[in-house]
Amino acid sequence: MTTAVQPLSGLTVIDFTQVFMGPSCTQMLGDYGADVIKVERPGTGDISRTSIPDPAGLDNPIFLSINRNKRSIAIDTRTDEGRQVIHELVRSADVVVSNFRTGVMERLGLGYEALRAVNPRIIWASGTGFGTEGPYAHKGGQDAIAQAYSGVMWRRVSDDDPVTLYPTTLCDYTTGMHLLQGILLALLHRDRTGEGQKVEVSMYDSMLHMQMQEACQQLNRGSEINWAAMPLTGVFPTTDGALIMVGGFKSNALHHISRALELDEDLSERPEFATLDLQFAHRPELQRIFAEAVARNTTDHWVKRLEDEDILCAPVRSLEQTLDDEQTAVNNMIVEMDHPVAGRIRALNAPLHLSATPAEVRRVPPRLGEHGAEVLGELGYTAEQIDLLREKGVLR
């Protein structure tokens, strides 16, 4: 662990987020020093606590993966007493983060205007599915839904390929990182002006923005660019697995591919493959030739051959293989923690490598409501007042 003062030390974040988009953002704030106070529903907490059956129950790996460096308080925000606790928290806080549907925080009496009245310097950050206005504003945000609405799901290598769901929560993570960026920018602005502000991001906007190159091509030329459908790029089975080859960023890449794949001829000298436009026109034939060649030998064999010709390539690996890779260890991408319920747990580390202030694990992911009394005590609540809130069911 580092002994350096973390970049966000002294920052207090009130975290209403759940599932993945929001918690991925607030965990990163916690990894770099912020005191993140996670506000959860009494009894069940964050939805991710119950998203999969697990021996550790509410402390399953899905929850543990994105909730370290946080303190949990389980409080009923629908009650007057619960809202009063939140107001007391906000009074001395810096950031409030949520990722509910549009309007939920307002209906709870915890919208931007209400909390700005409590603390004018507050940064109120919200992640939604589609934004706060427009025909889809009422819809819930969910990764697969965002893939479908944004055009990401429709785009695929070939029109013959089925429309399918990308299995990793790409939209949640991307939007969570945009939410993080917005919060950090707002903090910089506040340092200069003393003003808090509202920060809003949506999954819809984040997925559109990810397609900035493709969108600009479509908007200005009326045509589609599909990087996965380039004629010299593809995924090809080998005798023991598969590899991906990217035949770009090199003058006459087809010549070097022909040599690497031990073909009988230099395909770049054939008239039908002489230019990029012709290669696009004859892509199926090129892909067939590549596939037949690659199928004759092992993944390692072809990776070496292609790399010797300076053609970008890689074995197609499972997550299990990647986690066990030496590069993962060298990059310090796995952290270990001792959890009182789940035991020894391993999770992914933050991907930002800061030389002076690296990410650190100060707290293991919290048990539901674990820090309620501690947090209220810091606000000045007496033991009797805390007990009374528990008796009323406001605090669990």
mmCIF file of C-alpha atoms in Angstrom:
data_model
loop_
_atom_site.group_PDB
_atom_site.id
_atom_site.type_symbol
_atom_site.label_atom_id
_atom_site.label_comp_id
_atom_site.label_asym_id
_atom_site.label_seq_id
_atom_site.Cartn_x
_atom_site.Cartn_y
_atom_site.Cartn_z
ATOM 1 C CA MET A 1 0.000 0.000 0.000
ATOM 2 C CA THR A 2 1.150 3.528 -0.741
ATOM 3 C CA THR A 3 1.692 6.049 2.036
ATOM 4 C CA ALA A 4 1.184 9.020 -0.297
ATOM 5 C CA VAL A 5 -1.832 11.279 0.104
ATOM 6 C CA GLN A 6 -4.288 10.149 -2.546
ATOM 7 C CA PRO A 7 -5.546 12.654 -5.183
ATOM 8 C CA LEU A 8 -9.103 12.521 -3.821
ATOM 9 C CA SER A 9 -8.296 12.314 -0.105
ATOM 10 C CA GLY A 10 -10.647 14.559 1.883
ATOM 11 C CA LEU A 11 -13.410 14.246 -0.718
ATOM 12 C CA THR A 12 -16.748 12.882 0.508
ATOM 13 C CA VAL A 13 -19.048 11.130 -1.960
ATOM 14 C CA ILE A 14 -22.644 10.165 -1.174
ATOM 15 C CA ASP A 15 -23.266 7.154 -3.384
ATOM 16 C CA PHE A 16 -26.822 6.133 -4.301
ATOM 17 C CA THR A 17 -25.669 4.010 -7.232
ATOM 18 C CA GLN A 18 -26.367 0.336 -7.856
ATOM 19 C CA VAL A 19 -25.744 -2.500 -10.309
ATOM 20 C CA PHE A 20 -22.687 -1.583 -12.460
ATOM 21 C CA MET A 21 -22.659 1.802 -14.206
ATOM 22 C CA GLY A 22 -22.684 3.936 -11.075
ATOM 23 C CA PRO A 23 -20.701 1.671 -8.713
ATOM 24 C CA SER A 24 -17.855 1.354 -11.248
ATOM 25 C CA CYS A 25 -17.591 5.152 -11.147
ATOM 26 C CA THR A 26 -17.739 5.522 -7.375
ATOM 27 C CA GLN A 27 -15.318 2.647 -6.771
ATOM 28 C CA MET A 28 -12.748 4.485 -8.892
ATOM 29 C CA LEU A 29 -13.300 7.598 -6.753
ATOM 30 C CA GLY A 30 -12.732 5.451 -3.673
ATOM 31 C CA ASP A 31 -9.652 3.774 -5.151
ATOM 32 C CA TYR A 32 -7.979 7.179 -5.318
ATOM 33 C CA GLY A 33 -8.829 8.381 -1.850
ATOM 34 C CA ALA A 34 -12.445 9.584 -1.678
ATOM 35 C CA ASP A 35 -14.593 8.651 1.329
ATOM 36 C CA VAL A 36 -17.495 6.977 -0.477
ATOM 37 C CA ILE A 37 -20.618 6.507 1.647
ATOM 38 C CA LYS A 38 -22.880 4.000 -0.091
ATOM 39 C CA VAL A 39 -26.579 4.572 0.660
ATOM 40 C CA GLU A 40 -28.482 1.279 0.331
ATOM 41 C CA ARG A 41 -32.028 0.041 0.747
ATOM 42 C CA PRO A 42 -32.654 -1.617 4.108
ATOM 43 C CA GLY A 43 -32.906 -5.390 3.808
ATOM 44 C CA THR A 44 -31.767 -5.914 0.229
ATOM 45 C CA GLY A 45 -29.300 -3.142 -0.592
ATOM 46 C CA ASP A 46 -27.760 -2.671 -4.018
ATOM 47 C CA ILE A 47 -29.486 -4.845 -6.650
ATOM 48 C CA SER A 48 -26.137 -6.480 -7.439
ATOM 49 C CA ARG A 49 -26.137 -8.021 -3.948
ATOM 50 C CA THR A 50 -28.907 -10.360 -5.115
ATOM 51 C CA SER A 51 -28.230 -10.579 -8.866
ATOM 52 C CA ILE A 52 -26.765 -14.114 -8.675
ATOM 53 C CA PRO A 53 -27.137 -17.002 -6.200
ATOM 54 C CA ASP A 54 -23.897 -17.332 -4.252
ATOM 55 C CA PRO A 55 -22.723 -18.984 -1.002
ATOM 56 C CA ALA A 56 -21.766 -15.546 0.329
ATOM 57 C CA GLY A 57 -25.290 -14.245 -0.227
ATOM 58 C CA LEU A 58 -25.394 -10.437 -0.279
ATOM 59 C CA ASP A 59 -21.597 -10.362 -0.511
ATOM 60 C CA ASN A 60 -21.285 -12.233 -3.804
ATOM 61 C CA PRO A 61 -18.482 -11.653 -6.358
ATOM 62 C CA ILE A 62 -20.647 -9.395 -8.548
ATOM 63 C CA PHE A 63 -21.149 -6.950 -5.681
ATOM 64 C CA LEU A 64 -17.586 -7.337 -4.405
ATOM 65 C CA SER A 65 -16.108 -6.508 -7.800
ATOM 66 C CA ILE A 66 -17.270 -2.869 -7.822
ATOM 67 C CA ASN A 67 -17.798 -1.789 -4.214
ATOM 68 C CA ARG A 68 -14.468 -1.727 -2.402
ATOM 69 C CA ASN A 69 -13.295 1.446 -0.654
ATOM 70 C CA LYS A 70 -16.862 2.307 0.360
ATOM 71 C CA ARG A 71 -18.835 2.485 3.594
ATOM 72 C CA SER A 72 -22.429 1.251 3.621
ATOM 73 C CA ILE A 73 -25.381 2.820 5.385
ATOM 74 C CA ALA A 74 -28.780 1.155 4.946
ATOM 75 C CA ILE A 75 -31.428 3.827 5.358
ATOM 76 C CA ASP A 76 -35.028 4.290 4.233
ATOM 77 C CA THR A 77 -34.928 7.481 2.166
ATOM 78 C CA ARG A 78 -38.707 7.417 1.770
ATOM 79 C CA THR A 79 -39.137 8.575 5.374
ATOM 80 C CA ASP A 80 -38.761 12.117 6.691
ATOM 81 C CA GLU A 81 -36.112 10.925 9.144
ATOM 82 C CA GLY A 82 -34.223 9.155 6.354
ATOM 83 C CA ARG A 83 -34.226 12.246 4.156
ATOM 84 C CA GLN A 84 -33.038 14.321 7.094
ATOM 85 C CA VAL A 85 -30.056 11.989 7.495
ATOM 86 C CA ILE A 86 -29.244 12.412 3.798
ATOM 87 C CA HIS A 87 -29.466 16.196 4.110
ATOM 88 C CA GLU A 88 -27.038 16.061 7.035
ATOM 89 C CA LEU A 89 -24.668 13.949 4.939
ATOM 90 C CA VAL A 90 -24.944 16.298 1.967
ATOM 91 C CA ARG A 91 -24.277 19.359 4.114
ATOM 92 C CA SER A 92 -20.617 18.400 4.447
ATOM 93 C CA ALA A 93 -20.247 16.304 1.281
ATOM 94 C CA ASP A 94 -18.687 17.146 -2.076
ATOM 95 C CA VAL A 95 -20.435 14.843 -4.532
ATOM 96 C CA VAL A 96 -23.762 13.018 -4.749
ATOM 97 C CA VAL A 97 -23.952 10.245 -7.365
ATOM 98 C CA SER A 98 -26.987 8.256 -8.541
ATOM 99 C CA ASN A 99 -28.037 6.145 -11.514
ATOM 100 C CA PHE A 100 -31.769 5.763 -10.988
ATOM 101 C CA ARG A 101 -34.360 6.339 -13.689
ATOM 102 C CA THR A 102 -35.001 9.954 -14.557
ATOM 103 C CA GLY A 103 -37.049 11.654 -11.839
ATOM 104 C CA VAL A 104 -36.486 9.164 -9.007
ATOM 105 C CA MET A 105 -34.105 11.375 -7.010
ATOM 106 C CA GLU A 106 -36.493 14.301 -7.442
ATOM 107 C CA ARG A 107 -39.436 12.258 -6.178
ATOM 108 C CA LEU A 108 -37.376 11.308 -3.125
ATOM 109 C CA GLY A 109 -36.761 14.992 -2.460
ATOM 110 C CA LEU A 110 -33.076 14.521 -3.312
ATOM 111 C CA GLY A 111 -32.862 16.221 -6.720
ATOM 112 C CA TYR A 112 -30.239 18.789 -7.615
ATOM 113 C CA GLU A 113 -32.242 21.858 -6.633
ATOM 114 C CA ALA A 114 -33.212 20.366 -3.273
ATOM 115 C CA LEU A 115 -29.671 19.351 -2.382
ATOM 116 C CA ARG A 116 -28.125 22.542 -3.727
ATOM 117 C CA ALA A 117 -30.293 24.402 -1.235
ATOM 118 C CA VAL A 118 -28.636 22.321 1.493
ATOM 119 C CA ASN A 119 -25.103 22.694 0.086
ATOM 120 C CA PRO A 120 -24.491 25.181 -2.788
ATOM 121 C CA ARG A 121 -21.070 23.606 -3.480
ATOM 122 C CA ILE A 122 -22.479 20.145 -4.069
ATOM 123 C CA ILE A 123 -21.745 18.335 -7.323
ATOM 124 C CA TRP A 124 -24.851 16.326 -8.182
ATOM 125 C CA ALA A 125 -24.014 13.615 -10.715
ATOM 126 C CA SER A 126 -26.525 11.355 -12.421
ATOM 127 C CA GLY A 127 -26.279 8.538 -14.947
ATOM 128 C CA THR A 128 -29.454 7.519 -16.794
ATOM 129 C CA GLY A 129 -30.424 5.380 -19.741
ATOM 130 C CA PHE A 130 -31.403 8.068 -22.220
ATOM 131 C CA GLY A 131 -31.150 11.485 -20.567
ATOM 132 C CA THR A 132 -33.676 13.601 -18.718
ATOM 133 C CA GLU A 133 -35.741 14.797 -21.701
ATOM 134 C CA GLY A 134 -37.041 13.365 -24.952
ATOM 135 C CA PRO A 135 -39.171 10.403 -26.017
ATOM 136 C CA TYR A 136 -37.043 7.785 -24.219
ATOM 137 C CA ALA A 137 -36.316 9.685 -20.997
ATOM 138 C CA HIS A 138 -38.800 7.560 -19.054
ATOM 139 C CA LYS A 139 -37.129 4.284 -20.019
ATOM 140 C CA GLY A 140 -34.851 2.413 -17.659
ATOM 141 C CA GLY A 141 -31.180 2.198 -18.527
ATOM 142 C CA GLN A 142 -29.812 -1.284 -19.095
ATOM 143 C CA ASP A 143 -26.767 -2.430 -21.040
ATOM 144 C CA ALA A 144 -28.513 -4.609 -23.634
ATOM 145 C CA ILE A 145 -31.191 -1.978 -24.215
ATOM 146 C CA ALA A 146 -28.538 0.678 -24.800
ATOM 147 C CA GLN A 147 -26.726 -1.610 -27.251
ATOM 148 C CA ALA A 148 -29.934 -2.013 -29.209
ATOM 149 C CA TYR A 149 -31.038 1.646 -29.284
ATOM 150 C CA SER A 150 -27.596 3.103 -30.028
ATOM 151 C CA GLY A 151 -26.814 1.107 -33.174
ATOM 152 C CA VAL A 152 -23.985 -0.864 -31.572
ATOM 153 C CA MET A 153 -25.881 -4.138 -31.649
ATOM 154 C CA TRP A 154 -26.918 -3.730 -35.290
ATOM 155 C CA ARG A 155 -23.372 -3.242 -36.527
ATOM 156 C CA ARG A 156 -21.584 -6.535 -37.211
ATOM 157 C CA VAL A 157 -18.930 -7.922 -39.516
ATOM 158 C CA SER A 158 -21.349 -9.165 -42.174
ATOM 159 C CA ASP A 159 -25.035 -8.698 -42.885
ATOM 160 C CA ASP A 160 -25.226 -12.496 -42.839
ATOM 161 C CA ASP A 161 -24.171 -12.581 -39.172
ATOM 162 C CA PRO A 162 -27.039 -12.684 -36.670
ATOM 163 C CA VAL A 163 -27.803 -9.591 -34.608
ATOM 164 C CA THR A 164 -26.573 -10.513 -31.155
ATOM 165 C CA LEU A 165 -25.811 -9.156 -27.701
ATOM 166 C CA TYR A 166 -22.259 -8.247 -26.740
ATOM 167 C CA PRO A 167 -21.792 -10.333 -23.567
ATOM 168 C CA THR A 168 -19.684 -7.884 -21.533
ATOM 169 C CA THR A 169 -21.471 -4.846 -20.090
ATOM 170 C CA LEU A 170 -19.811 -2.413 -22.456
ATOM 171 C CA CYS A 171 -22.433 0.345 -22.116
ATOM 172 C CA ASP A 172 -22.521 0.293 -18.312
ATOM 173 C CA TYR A 173 -18.764 0.548 -17.991
ATOM 174 C CA THR A 174 -18.344 3.234 -20.652
ATOM 175 C CA THR A 175 -21.085 5.373 -19.136
ATOM 176 C CA GLY A 176 -19.655 4.880 -15.649
ATOM 177 C CA MET A 177 -16.294 6.174 -16.817
ATOM 178 C CA HIS A 178 -17.948 9.173 -18.513
ATOM 179 C CA LEU A 179 -19.749 9.856 -15.228
ATOM 180 C CA LEU A 180 -16.364 9.759 -13.478
ATOM 181 C CA GLN A 181 -14.911 12.212 -15.997
ATOM 182 C CA GLY A 182 -17.816 14.591 -15.503
ATOM 183 C CA ILE A 183 -17.391 14.534 -11.717
ATOM 184 C CA LEU A 184 -13.658 15.228 -11.940
ATOM 185 C CA LEU A 185 -14.234 18.113 -14.378
ATOM 186 C CA ALA A 186 -16.882 19.564 -12.069
ATOM 187 C CA LEU A 187 -14.469 19.320 -9.128
ATOM 188 C CA LEU A 188 -11.848 21.245 -11.113
ATOM 189 C CA HIS A 189 -14.435 23.919 -11.922
ATOM 190 C CA ARG A 190 -15.443 24.151 -8.264
ATOM 191 C CA ASP A 191 -11.816 24.534 -7.173
ATOM 192 C CA ARG A 192 -11.552 27.576 -9.458
ATOM 193 C CA THR A 193 -14.940 29.171 -8.853
ATOM 194 C CA GLY A 194 -16.396 27.706 -5.660
ATOM 195 C CA GLU A 195 -19.494 26.648 -7.628
ATOM 196 C CA GLY A 196 -21.060 23.217 -7.595
ATOM 197 C CA GLN A 197 -23.075 21.972 -10.547
ATOM 198 C CA LYS A 198 -25.184 19.218 -12.036
ATOM 199 C CA VAL A 199 -23.438 16.472 -14.044
ATOM 200 C CA GLU A 200 -25.537 14.237 -16.292
ATOM 201 C CA VAL A 201 -24.544 11.376 -18.562
ATOM 202 C CA SER A 202 -26.599 8.709 -20.320
ATOM 203 C CA MET A 203 -25.913 5.276 -21.733
ATOM 204 C CA TYR A 204 -27.465 6.371 -25.024
ATOM 205 C CA ASP A 205 -25.053 9.301 -25.422
ATOM 206 C CA SER A 206 -22.041 7.278 -24.291
ATOM 207 C CA MET A 207 -22.650 4.557 -26.859
ATOM 208 C CA LEU A 208 -23.204 7.099 -29.609
ATOM 209 C CA HIS A 209 -19.986 8.856 -28.646
ATOM 210 C CA MET A 210 -18.084 5.578 -28.778
ATOM 211 C CA GLN A 211 -19.056 5.433 -32.463
ATOM 212 C CA MET A 212 -17.737 8.924 -33.252
ATOM 213 C CA GLN A 213 -15.725 7.830 -36.303
ATOM 214 C CA GLU A 214 -18.527 5.735 -37.752
ATOM 215 C CA ALA A 215 -21.101 8.451 -37.059
ATOM 216 C CA CYS A 216 -19.045 11.176 -38.734
ATOM 217 C CA GLN A 217 -18.607 8.981 -41.815
ATOM 218 C CA GLN A 218 -22.355 8.324 -41.904
ATOM 219 C CA LEU A 219 -23.361 11.946 -41.298
ATOM 220 C CA ASN A 220 -20.993 13.419 -43.872
ATOM 221 C CA ARG A 221 -20.620 10.735 -46.544
ATOM 222 C CA GLY A 222 -23.792 8.722 -46.116
ATOM 223 C CA SER A 223 -21.796 5.514 -45.904
ATOM 224 C CA GLU A 224 -20.802 3.102 -43.185
ATOM 225 C CA ILE A 225 -17.325 2.346 -41.965
ATOM 226 C CA ASN A 226 -16.955 -1.055 -40.323
ATOM 227 C CA TRP A 227 -13.520 -1.696 -38.900
ATOM 228 C CA ALA A 228 -14.307 -5.353 -38.247
ATOM 229 C CA ALA A 229 -15.126 -5.911 -41.926
ATOM 230 C CA MET A 230 -11.814 -4.729 -43.369
ATOM 231 C CA PRO A 231 -10.728 -7.189 -46.067
ATOM 232 C CA LEU A 232 -7.445 -8.235 -44.416
ATOM 233 C CA THR A 233 -8.884 -8.524 -40.921
ATOM 234 C CA GLY A 234 -10.635 -11.546 -39.467
ATOM 235 C CA VAL A 235 -10.875 -14.267 -36.847
ATOM 236 C CA PHE A 236 -9.725 -17.666 -38.077
ATOM 237 C CA PRO A 237 -9.811 -21.123 -36.430
ATOM 238 C CA THR A 238 -6.513 -22.948 -36.017
ATOM 239 C CA THR A 239 -5.854 -26.590 -35.176
ATOM 240 C CA ASP A 240 -5.999 -25.781 -31.448
ATOM 241 C CA GLY A 241 -8.003 -22.576 -31.116
ATOM 242 C CA ALA A 242 -8.344 -19.347 -33.055
ATOM 243 C CA LEU A 243 -6.473 -16.168 -33.831
ATOM 244 C CA ILE A 244 -7.332 -12.685 -34.984
ATOM 245 C CA MET A 245 -5.319 -11.050 -37.740
ATOM 246 C CA VAL A 246 -5.393 -7.321 -38.457
ATOM 247 C CA GLY A 247 -3.877 -6.572 -41.837
ATOM 248 C CA GLY A 248 -3.593 -2.810 -41.447
ATOM 249 C CA PHE A 249 -1.084 -0.076 -40.675
ATOM 250 C CA LYS A 250 1.423 -1.510 -43.134
ATOM 251 C CA SER A 251 2.227 -0.829 -46.761
ATOM 252 C CA ASN A 252 1.154 -3.797 -48.913
ATOM 253 C CA ALA A 253 0.107 -5.862 -45.915
ATOM 254 C CA LEU A 254 -1.273 -8.552 -48.227
ATOM 255 C CA HIS A 255 2.249 -9.321 -49.470
ATOM 256 C CA HIS A 256 3.434 -9.931 -45.900
ATOM 257 C CA ILE A 257 0.329 -11.939 -45.012
ATOM 258 C CA SER A 258 0.937 -14.177 -48.025
ATOM 259 C CA ARG A 259 4.466 -14.899 -46.806
ATOM 260 C CA ALA A 260 3.408 -15.418 -43.190
ATOM 261 C CA LEU A 261 0.644 -17.867 -44.131
ATOM 262 C CA GLU A 262 3.051 -19.823 -46.349
ATOM 263 C CA LEU A 263 0.877 -19.373 -49.424
ATOM 264 C CA ASP A 264 2.041 -20.592 -52.825
ATOM 265 C CA GLU A 265 1.675 -17.115 -54.310
ATOM 266 C CA ASP A 266 1.832 -13.451 -53.374
ATOM 267 C CA LEU A 267 -1.836 -12.480 -53.332
ATOM 268 C CA SER A 268 -0.956 -8.806 -53.692
ATOM 269 C CA GLU A 269 0.171 -9.516 -57.266
ATOM 270 C CA ARG A 270 -3.209 -10.879 -58.313
ATOM 271 C CA PRO A 271 -5.209 -8.241 -60.250
ATOM 272 C CA GLU A 272 -8.407 -8.814 -58.275
ATOM 273 C CA PHE A 273 -6.591 -7.908 -55.018
ATOM 274 C CA ALA A 274 -4.419 -5.060 -56.327
ATOM 275 C CA THR A 275 -6.139 -2.184 -54.473
ATOM 276 C CA LEU A 276 -8.034 -1.750 -51.243
ATOM 277 C CA ASP A 277 -11.287 -1.250 -53.147
ATOM 278 C CA LEU A 278 -10.721 -4.506 -55.011
ATOM 279 C CA GLN A 279 -9.860 -6.277 -51.780
ATOM 280 C CA PHE A 280 -13.180 -5.077 -50.327
ATOM 281 C CA ALA A 281 -14.975 -6.310 -53.442
ATOM 282 C CA HIS A 282 -13.324 -9.733 -53.173
ATOM 283 C CA ARG A 283 -13.281 -9.979 -49.388
ATOM 284 C CA PRO A 284 -15.099 -13.362 -49.231
ATOM 285 C CA GLU A 285 -12.462 -14.977 -51.423
ATOM 286 C CA LEU A 286 -9.605 -13.463 -49.428
ATOM 287 C CA GLN A 287 -11.141 -14.578 -46.156
ATOM 288 C CA ARG A 288 -11.593 -18.108 -47.522
ATOM 289 C CA ILE A 289 -7.922 -18.310 -48.534
ATOM 290 C CA PHE A 290 -6.805 -17.045 -45.122
ATOM 291 C CA ALA A 291 -9.096 -19.459 -43.281
ATOM 292 C CA GLU A 292 -7.915 -22.496 -45.246
ATOM 293 C CA ALA A 293 -4.266 -21.626 -44.563
ATOM 294 C CA VAL A 294 -4.663 -20.898 -40.866
ATOM 295 C CA ALA A 295 -6.637 -24.107 -40.303
ATOM 296 C CA ARG A 296 -3.522 -26.160 -41.149
ATOM 297 C CA ASN A 297 -1.478 -25.317 -38.038
ATOM 298 C CA THR A 298 -1.537 -24.183 -34.431
ATOM 299 C CA THR A 299 -2.279 -20.759 -33.018
ATOM 300 C CA ASP A 300 1.264 -20.303 -31.707
ATOM 301 C CA HIS A 301 2.708 -21.230 -35.090
ATOM 302 C CA TRP A 302 0.699 -18.594 -36.935
ATOM 303 C CA VAL A 303 1.153 -15.885 -34.326
ATOM 304 C CA LYS A 304 4.918 -16.258 -34.638
ATOM 305 C CA ARG A 305 4.797 -16.308 -38.428
ATOM 306 C CA LEU A 306 2.589 -13.212 -38.591
ATOM 307 C CA GLU A 307 4.590 -11.312 -35.998
ATOM 308 C CA ASP A 308 7.791 -12.085 -37.889
ATOM 309 C CA GLU A 309 6.179 -10.216 -40.804
ATOM 310 C CA ASP A 310 5.053 -7.407 -38.467
ATOM 311 C CA ILE A 311 1.362 -8.195 -38.988
ATOM 312 C CA LEU A 312 -0.795 -7.464 -35.964
ATOM 313 C CA CYS A 313 -2.329 -10.625 -34.555
ATOM 314 C CA ALA A 314 -3.301 -12.320 -31.318
ATOM 315 C CA PRO A 315 -4.618 -15.610 -30.002
ATOM 316 C CA VAL A 316 -8.313 -15.571 -29.103
ATOM 317 C CA ARG A 317 -8.317 -16.390 -25.424
ATOM 318 C CA SER A 318 -10.773 -16.957 -22.626
ATOM 319 C CA LEU A 319 -11.064 -14.660 -19.632
ATOM 320 C CA GLU A 320 -9.631 -17.443 -17.473
ATOM 321 C CA GLN A 321 -6.520 -17.569 -19.645
ATOM 322 C CA THR A 322 -6.143 -13.786 -19.576
ATOM 323 C CA LEU A 323 -6.431 -13.610 -15.793
ATOM 324 C CA ASP A 324 -3.674 -16.215 -15.549
ATOM 325 C CA ASP A 325 -1.403 -14.397 -17.995
ATOM 326 C CA GLU A 326 1.952 -13.056 -16.799
ATOM 327 C CA GLN A 327 1.112 -9.655 -18.323
ATOM 328 C CA THR A 328 -1.896 -9.368 -16.011
ATOM 329 C CA ALA A 329 0.357 -9.913 -13.015
ATOM 330 C CA VAL A 330 3.061 -7.558 -14.264
ATOM 331 C CA ASN A 331 0.431 -4.833 -14.734
ATOM 332 C CA ASN A 332 -0.754 -5.385 -11.135
ATOM 333 C CA MET A 333 -4.309 -5.890 -12.371
ATOM 334 C CA ILE A 334 -5.436 -8.270 -9.609
ATOM 335 C CA VAL A 335 -5.855 -7.259 -5.968
ATOM 336 C CA GLU A 336 -6.575 -9.538 -3.016
ATOM 337 C CA MET A 337 -8.687 -8.715 0.037
ATOM 338 C CA ASP A 338 -9.829 -10.529 3.165
ATOM 339 C CA HIS A 339 -13.600 -10.160 3.544
ATOM 340 C CA PRO A 340 -15.362 -11.129 6.816
ATOM 341 C CA VAL A 341 -18.106 -13.042 4.955
ATOM 342 C CA ALA A 342 -16.704 -13.969 1.537
ATOM 343 C CA GLY A 343 -13.227 -14.801 2.821
ATOM 344 C CA ARG A 344 -10.161 -14.250 0.654
ATOM 345 C CA ILE A 345 -11.330 -12.540 -2.534
ATOM 346 C CA ARG A 346 -9.526 -11.543 -5.701
ATOM 347 C CA ALA A 347 -10.747 -8.754 -7.950
ATOM 348 C CA LEU A 348 -9.510 -6.494 -10.712
ATOM 349 C CA ASN A 349 -7.468 -3.459 -9.797
ATOM 350 C CA ALA A 350 -7.956 0.036 -11.199
ATOM 351 C CA PRO A 351 -6.481 0.329 -14.728
ATOM 352 C CA LEU A 352 -4.951 3.772 -14.115
ATOM 353 C CA HIS A 353 -1.275 3.536 -13.178
ATOM 354 C CA LEU A 354 -0.207 6.707 -11.343
ATOM 355 C CA SER A 355 3.447 6.683 -10.327
ATOM 356 C CA ALA A 356 3.103 8.860 -7.203
ATOM 357 C CA THR A 357 -0.430 7.987 -6.098
ATOM 358 C CA PRO A 358 -1.437 4.517 -7.271
ATOM 359 C CA ALA A 359 -4.854 3.091 -6.443
ATOM 360 C CA GLU A 360 -5.073 1.345 -3.100
ATOM 361 C CA VAL A 361 -7.493 -0.849 -1.196
ATOM 362 C CA ARG A 362 -8.270 0.835 2.103
ATOM 363 C CA ARG A 363 -11.583 -0.913 2.733
ATOM 364 C CA VAL A 364 -12.982 -4.225 1.578
ATOM 365 C CA PRO A 365 -16.489 -4.079 0.038
ATOM 366 C CA PRO A 366 -18.919 -3.333 2.871
ATOM 367 C CA ARG A 367 -21.561 -5.577 4.335
ATOM 368 C CA LEU A 368 -25.047 -4.128 4.015
ATOM 369 C CA GLY A 369 -25.448 -1.277 6.500
ATOM 370 C CA GLU A 370 -22.098 -2.084 8.116
ATOM 371 C CA HIS A 371 -21.128 1.537 8.740
ATOM 372 C CA GLY A 372 -24.489 3.080 9.582
ATOM 373 C CA ALA A 373 -23.757 3.878 13.227
ATOM 374 C CA GLU A 374 -20.236 5.006 12.384
ATOM 375 C CA VAL A 375 -21.407 7.452 9.712
ATOM 376 C CA LEU A 376 -24.230 8.850 11.850
ATOM 377 C CA GLY A 377 -21.862 9.245 14.786
ATOM 378 C CA GLU A 378 -19.616 11.393 12.604
ATOM 379 C CA LEU A 379 -22.633 13.592 11.867
ATOM 380 C CA GLY A 380 -23.205 14.118 15.584
ATOM 381 C CA TYR A 381 -26.015 11.621 16.181
ATOM 382 C CA THR A 382 -25.990 10.173 19.693
ATOM 383 C CA ALA A 383 -26.232 6.462 20.426
ATOM 384 C CA GLU A 384 -29.800 7.009 21.637
ATOM 385 C CA GLN A 385 -30.795 8.766 18.417
ATOM 386 C CA ILE A 386 -29.226 5.981 16.330
ATOM 387 C CA ASP A 387 -31.086 3.345 18.340
ATOM 388 C CA LEU A 388 -34.358 5.229 17.825
ATOM 389 C CA LEU A 389 -33.829 5.289 14.047
ATOM 390 C CA ARG A 390 -33.250 1.539 14.177
ATOM 391 C CA GLU A 391 -36.413 0.992 16.201
ATOM 392 C CA LYS A 392 -38.425 2.928 13.615
ATOM 393 C CA GLY A 393 -36.904 0.874 10.778
ATOM 394 C CA VAL A 394 -35.289 3.950 9.208
ATOM 395 C CA LEU A 395 -31.797 2.590 9.800
ATOM 396 C CA ARG A 396 -30.897 -1.086 9.512
#
